[in-house]
GROMACS .gro file of C-alpha atoms in nm:
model
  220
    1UNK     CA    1   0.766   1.368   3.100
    2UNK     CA    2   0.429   1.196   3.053
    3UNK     CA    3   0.373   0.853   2.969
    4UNK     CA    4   0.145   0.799   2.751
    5UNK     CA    5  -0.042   0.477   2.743
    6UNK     CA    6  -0.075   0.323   2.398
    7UNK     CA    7  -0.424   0.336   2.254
    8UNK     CA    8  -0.639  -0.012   2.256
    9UNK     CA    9  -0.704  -0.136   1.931
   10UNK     CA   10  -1.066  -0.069   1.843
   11UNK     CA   11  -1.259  -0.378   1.877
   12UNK     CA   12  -1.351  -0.520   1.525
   13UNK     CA   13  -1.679  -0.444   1.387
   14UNK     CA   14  -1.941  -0.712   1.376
   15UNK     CA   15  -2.203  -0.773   1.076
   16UNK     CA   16  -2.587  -0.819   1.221
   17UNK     CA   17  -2.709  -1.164   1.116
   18UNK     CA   18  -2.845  -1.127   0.751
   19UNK     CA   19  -3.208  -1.257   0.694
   20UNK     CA   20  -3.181  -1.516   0.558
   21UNK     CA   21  -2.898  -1.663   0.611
   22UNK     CA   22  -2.733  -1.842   0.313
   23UNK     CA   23  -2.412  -1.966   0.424
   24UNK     CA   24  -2.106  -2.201   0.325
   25UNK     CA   25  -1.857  -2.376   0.524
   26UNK     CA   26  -1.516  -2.364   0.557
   27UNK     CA   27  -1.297  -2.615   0.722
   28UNK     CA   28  -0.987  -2.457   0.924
   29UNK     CA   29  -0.752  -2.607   0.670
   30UNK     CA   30  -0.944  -2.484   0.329
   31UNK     CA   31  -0.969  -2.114   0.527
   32UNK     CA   32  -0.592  -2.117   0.539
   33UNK     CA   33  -0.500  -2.266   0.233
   34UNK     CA   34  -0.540  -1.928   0.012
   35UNK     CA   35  -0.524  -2.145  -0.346
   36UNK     CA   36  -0.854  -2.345  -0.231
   37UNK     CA   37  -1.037  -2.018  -0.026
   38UNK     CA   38  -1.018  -1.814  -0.321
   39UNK     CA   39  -1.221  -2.041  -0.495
   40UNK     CA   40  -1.521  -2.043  -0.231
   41UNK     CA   41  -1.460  -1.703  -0.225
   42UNK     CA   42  -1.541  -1.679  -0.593
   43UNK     CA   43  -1.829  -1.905  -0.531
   44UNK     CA   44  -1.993  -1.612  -0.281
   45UNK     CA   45  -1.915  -1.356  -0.457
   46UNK     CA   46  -2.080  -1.546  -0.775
   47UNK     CA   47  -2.380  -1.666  -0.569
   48UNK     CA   48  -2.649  -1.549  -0.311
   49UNK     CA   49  -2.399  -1.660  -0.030
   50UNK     CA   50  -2.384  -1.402   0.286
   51UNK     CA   51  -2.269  -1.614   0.511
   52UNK     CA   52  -1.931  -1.834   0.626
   53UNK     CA   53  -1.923  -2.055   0.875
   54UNK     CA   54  -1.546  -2.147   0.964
   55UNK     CA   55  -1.389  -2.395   1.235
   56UNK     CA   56  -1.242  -2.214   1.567
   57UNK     CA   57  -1.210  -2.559   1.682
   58UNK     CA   58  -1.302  -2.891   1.540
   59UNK     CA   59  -1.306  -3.291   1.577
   60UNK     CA   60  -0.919  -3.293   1.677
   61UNK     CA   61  -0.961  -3.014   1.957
   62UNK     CA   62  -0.702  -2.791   1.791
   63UNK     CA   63  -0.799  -2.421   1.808
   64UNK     CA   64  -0.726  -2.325   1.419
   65UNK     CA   65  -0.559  -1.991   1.504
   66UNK     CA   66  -0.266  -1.803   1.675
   67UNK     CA   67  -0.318  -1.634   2.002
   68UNK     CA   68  -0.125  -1.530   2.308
   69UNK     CA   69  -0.421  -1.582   2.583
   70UNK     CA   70  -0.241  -1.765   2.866
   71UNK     CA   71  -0.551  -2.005   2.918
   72UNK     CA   72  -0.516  -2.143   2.546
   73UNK     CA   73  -0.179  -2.165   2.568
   74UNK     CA   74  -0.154  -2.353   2.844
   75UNK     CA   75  -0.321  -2.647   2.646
   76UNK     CA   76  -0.081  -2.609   2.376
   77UNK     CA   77  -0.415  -2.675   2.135
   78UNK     CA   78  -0.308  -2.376   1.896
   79UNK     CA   79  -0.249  -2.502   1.565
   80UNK     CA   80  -0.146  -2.227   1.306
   81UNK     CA   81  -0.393  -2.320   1.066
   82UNK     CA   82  -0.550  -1.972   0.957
   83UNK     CA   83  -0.193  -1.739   1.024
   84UNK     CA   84  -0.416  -1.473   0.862
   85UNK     CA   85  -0.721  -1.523   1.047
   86UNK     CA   86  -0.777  -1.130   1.113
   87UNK     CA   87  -0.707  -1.027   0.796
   88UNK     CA   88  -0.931  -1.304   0.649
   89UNK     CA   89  -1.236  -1.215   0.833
   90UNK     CA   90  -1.126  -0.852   0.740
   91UNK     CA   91  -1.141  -0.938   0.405
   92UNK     CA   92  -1.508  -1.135   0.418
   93UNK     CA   93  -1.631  -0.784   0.594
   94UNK     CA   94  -1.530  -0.563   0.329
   95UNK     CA   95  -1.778  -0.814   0.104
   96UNK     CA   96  -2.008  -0.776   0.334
   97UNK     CA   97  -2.007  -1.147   0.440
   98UNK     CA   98  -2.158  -1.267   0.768
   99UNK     CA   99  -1.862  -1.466   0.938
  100UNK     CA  100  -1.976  -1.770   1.217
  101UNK     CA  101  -1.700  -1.948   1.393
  102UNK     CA  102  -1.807  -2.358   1.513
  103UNK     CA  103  -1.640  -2.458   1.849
  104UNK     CA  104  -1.673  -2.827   1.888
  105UNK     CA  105  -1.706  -2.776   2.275
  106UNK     CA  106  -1.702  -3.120   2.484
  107UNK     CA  107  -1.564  -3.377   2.199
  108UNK     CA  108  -1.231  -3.334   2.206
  109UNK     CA  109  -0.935  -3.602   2.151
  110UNK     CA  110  -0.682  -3.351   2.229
  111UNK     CA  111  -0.767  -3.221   2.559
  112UNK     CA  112  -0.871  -3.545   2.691
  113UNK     CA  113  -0.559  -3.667   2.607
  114UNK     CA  114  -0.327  -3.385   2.725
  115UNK     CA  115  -0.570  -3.375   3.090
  116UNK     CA  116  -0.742  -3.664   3.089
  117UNK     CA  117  -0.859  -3.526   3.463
  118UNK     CA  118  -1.117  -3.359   3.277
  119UNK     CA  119  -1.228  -3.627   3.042
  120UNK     CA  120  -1.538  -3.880   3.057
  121UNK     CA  121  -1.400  -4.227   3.205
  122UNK     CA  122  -1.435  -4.637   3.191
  123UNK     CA  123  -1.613  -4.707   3.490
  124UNK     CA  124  -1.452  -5.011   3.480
  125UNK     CA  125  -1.028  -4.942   3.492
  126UNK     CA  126  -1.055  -4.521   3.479
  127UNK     CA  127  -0.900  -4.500   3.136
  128UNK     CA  128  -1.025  -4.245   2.911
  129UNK     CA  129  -1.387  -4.359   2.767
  130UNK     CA  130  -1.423  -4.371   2.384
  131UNK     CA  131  -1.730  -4.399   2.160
  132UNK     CA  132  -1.787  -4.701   1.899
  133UNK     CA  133  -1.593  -4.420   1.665
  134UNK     CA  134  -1.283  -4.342   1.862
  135UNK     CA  135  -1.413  -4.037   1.992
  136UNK     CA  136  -1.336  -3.896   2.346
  137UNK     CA  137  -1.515  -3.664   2.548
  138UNK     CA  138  -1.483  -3.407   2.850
  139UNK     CA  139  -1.696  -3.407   3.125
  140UNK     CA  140  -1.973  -3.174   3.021
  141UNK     CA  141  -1.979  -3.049   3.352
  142UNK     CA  142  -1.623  -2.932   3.478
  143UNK     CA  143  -1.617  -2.567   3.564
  144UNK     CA  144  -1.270  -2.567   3.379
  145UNK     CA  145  -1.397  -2.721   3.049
  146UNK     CA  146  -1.674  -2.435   3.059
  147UNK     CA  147  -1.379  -2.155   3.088
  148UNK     CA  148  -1.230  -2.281   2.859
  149UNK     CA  149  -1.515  -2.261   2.592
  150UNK     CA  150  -1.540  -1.897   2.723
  151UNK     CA  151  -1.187  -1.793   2.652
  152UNK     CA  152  -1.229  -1.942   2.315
  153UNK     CA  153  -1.518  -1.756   2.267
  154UNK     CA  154  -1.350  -1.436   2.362
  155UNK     CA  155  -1.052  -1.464   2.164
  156UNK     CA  156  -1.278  -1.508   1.859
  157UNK     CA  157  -1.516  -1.273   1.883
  158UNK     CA  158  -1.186  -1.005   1.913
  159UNK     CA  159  -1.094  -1.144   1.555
  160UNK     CA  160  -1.397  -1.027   1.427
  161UNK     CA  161  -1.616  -1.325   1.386
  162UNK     CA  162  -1.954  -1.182   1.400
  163UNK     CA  163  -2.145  -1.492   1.581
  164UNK     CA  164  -2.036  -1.814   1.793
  165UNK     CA  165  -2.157  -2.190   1.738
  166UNK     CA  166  -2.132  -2.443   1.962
  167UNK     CA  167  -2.153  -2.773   1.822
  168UNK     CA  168  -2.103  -3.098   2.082
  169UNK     CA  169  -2.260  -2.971   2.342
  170UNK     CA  170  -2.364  -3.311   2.444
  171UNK     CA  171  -2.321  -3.582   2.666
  172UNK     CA  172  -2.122  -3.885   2.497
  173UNK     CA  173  -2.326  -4.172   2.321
  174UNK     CA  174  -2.249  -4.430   2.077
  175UNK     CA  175  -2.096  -4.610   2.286
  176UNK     CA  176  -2.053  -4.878   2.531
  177UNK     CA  177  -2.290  -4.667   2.809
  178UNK     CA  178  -2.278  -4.915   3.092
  179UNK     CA  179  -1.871  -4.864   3.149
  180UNK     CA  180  -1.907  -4.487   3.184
  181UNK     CA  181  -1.808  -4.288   3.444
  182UNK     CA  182  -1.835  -3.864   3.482
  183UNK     CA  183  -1.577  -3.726   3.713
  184UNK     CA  184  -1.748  -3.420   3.798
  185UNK     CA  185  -2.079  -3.498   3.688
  186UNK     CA  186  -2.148  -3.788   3.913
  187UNK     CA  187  -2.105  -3.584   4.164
  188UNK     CA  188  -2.375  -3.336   4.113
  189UNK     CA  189  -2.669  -3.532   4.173
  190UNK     CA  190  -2.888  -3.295   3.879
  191UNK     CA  191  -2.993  -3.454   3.581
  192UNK     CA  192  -2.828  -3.421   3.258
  193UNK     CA  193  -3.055  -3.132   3.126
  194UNK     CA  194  -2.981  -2.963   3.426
  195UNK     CA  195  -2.663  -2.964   3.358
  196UNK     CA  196  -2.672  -2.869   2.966
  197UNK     CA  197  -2.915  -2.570   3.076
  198UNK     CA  198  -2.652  -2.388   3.324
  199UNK     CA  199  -2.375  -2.472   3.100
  200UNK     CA  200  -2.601  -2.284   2.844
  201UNK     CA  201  -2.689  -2.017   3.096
  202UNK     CA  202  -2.282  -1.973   3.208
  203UNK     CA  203  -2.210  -1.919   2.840
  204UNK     CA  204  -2.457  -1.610   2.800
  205UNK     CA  205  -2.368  -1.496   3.149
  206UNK     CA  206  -1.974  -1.480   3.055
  207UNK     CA  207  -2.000  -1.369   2.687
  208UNK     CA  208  -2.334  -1.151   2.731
  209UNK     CA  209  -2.098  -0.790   2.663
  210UNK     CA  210  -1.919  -0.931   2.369
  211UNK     CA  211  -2.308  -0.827   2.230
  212UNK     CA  212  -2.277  -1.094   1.893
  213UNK     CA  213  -2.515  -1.388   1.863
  214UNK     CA  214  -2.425  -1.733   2.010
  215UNK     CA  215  -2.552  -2.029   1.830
  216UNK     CA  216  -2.612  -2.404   1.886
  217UNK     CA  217  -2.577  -2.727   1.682
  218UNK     CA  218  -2.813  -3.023   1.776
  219UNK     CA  219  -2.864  -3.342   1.669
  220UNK     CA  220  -3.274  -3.420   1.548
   0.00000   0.00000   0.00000
């Protein structure tokens, strides 16, 4: 007989940006800890709020929900923060509630840690560099570290999350500068603009079809 091939999932349906934009934020932890959510819930649904912004991945480099894309999982950075993740952003659609997910993209104590081949280095002895707060960085300009941003992205956007903000999409300071050392960025020979502005230019480039709004966090 035939063999029918199961039917895709539709993709999720994504909410245009509302003008203006009056949002709230939501750590990973408080969007998968129902007793506190329902209470910013309440909050939007009480307010002028249209908007949640909610952590994909944050200051500890742990990606906030379940997923079964190989390139993730190879990291082992999946932390089942938000088990309900879907159903949550679900839930903010039916109230008509813009939903923004925050990658922190190049700080990131876990993957420096777990390949610390892709992290920012002491010039001086190769060990991972750290900024006057403990913070460790990737190199801003390995191909890999990009990809992996991407397949974040993806994953995300086919959860439903209706935009995508980058936040750390820096190079390291606040810290000792003069023992610093870039794997991969050393060897390019482009300044560091350069480099942010084809990062910026791969991200469109690889996430242009997913058709939702990417954002960006700088400093003033």
């Amino acid at each position: 007989g035939l063999v029918v091939a199961p039917t895709p999932p539709p993709p999720p349906a994504h909410l245009p940006t509302p003008v203006p934009v009056r949002g709230v934020y939501m750590s990973s932890w408080v969007a998968g800890t129902p007793s506190i959510r329902e209470r910013l819930l309440k909050l939007i649904d009480d307010t002028e709020h249209n908007t949640v912004v909610i952590d994909i991945k944050d200051y500890t480099g742990k990606i906030s929900f379940p997923t079964d894309n190989p390139t993730l999982l190879a990291t082992g950075a999946q932390e089942n923060r938000i088990p309900d993740a879907k159903e949550l952003i679900a839930l903010l659609h039916s109230k008509n509630i813009y939903v923004v997910g925050r990658i922190a993209v190049f700080q990131d104590p876990y993957l420096t840690t777990k390949r610390p081949d892709l992290a920012v280095k002491k010039a001086s002895n190769g060990a991972v560099w750290a900024d006057y707060k403990g913070a460790k960085w990737l190199d801003s300009s390995s191909r890999e570290v990009w990809h992996y941003a991407v397949e974040i992205s993806r994953e995300s956007a086919r959860l439903g999350f209706d935009e995508i903000n980058f936040d750390y999409i820096r190079f390291p300071s606040d810290g000792n500068m003069r023992d610093i050392a870039y794997p991969f960025f050393d060897k390019l020979g482009i300044s560091k603009s350069e480099n942010m502005k084809q990062f910026f230019a791969y991200l469109r480039e690889q996430l242009d079809d997913l058709e939702i709004p990417l954002s960006a966090d700088f400093f003033g």
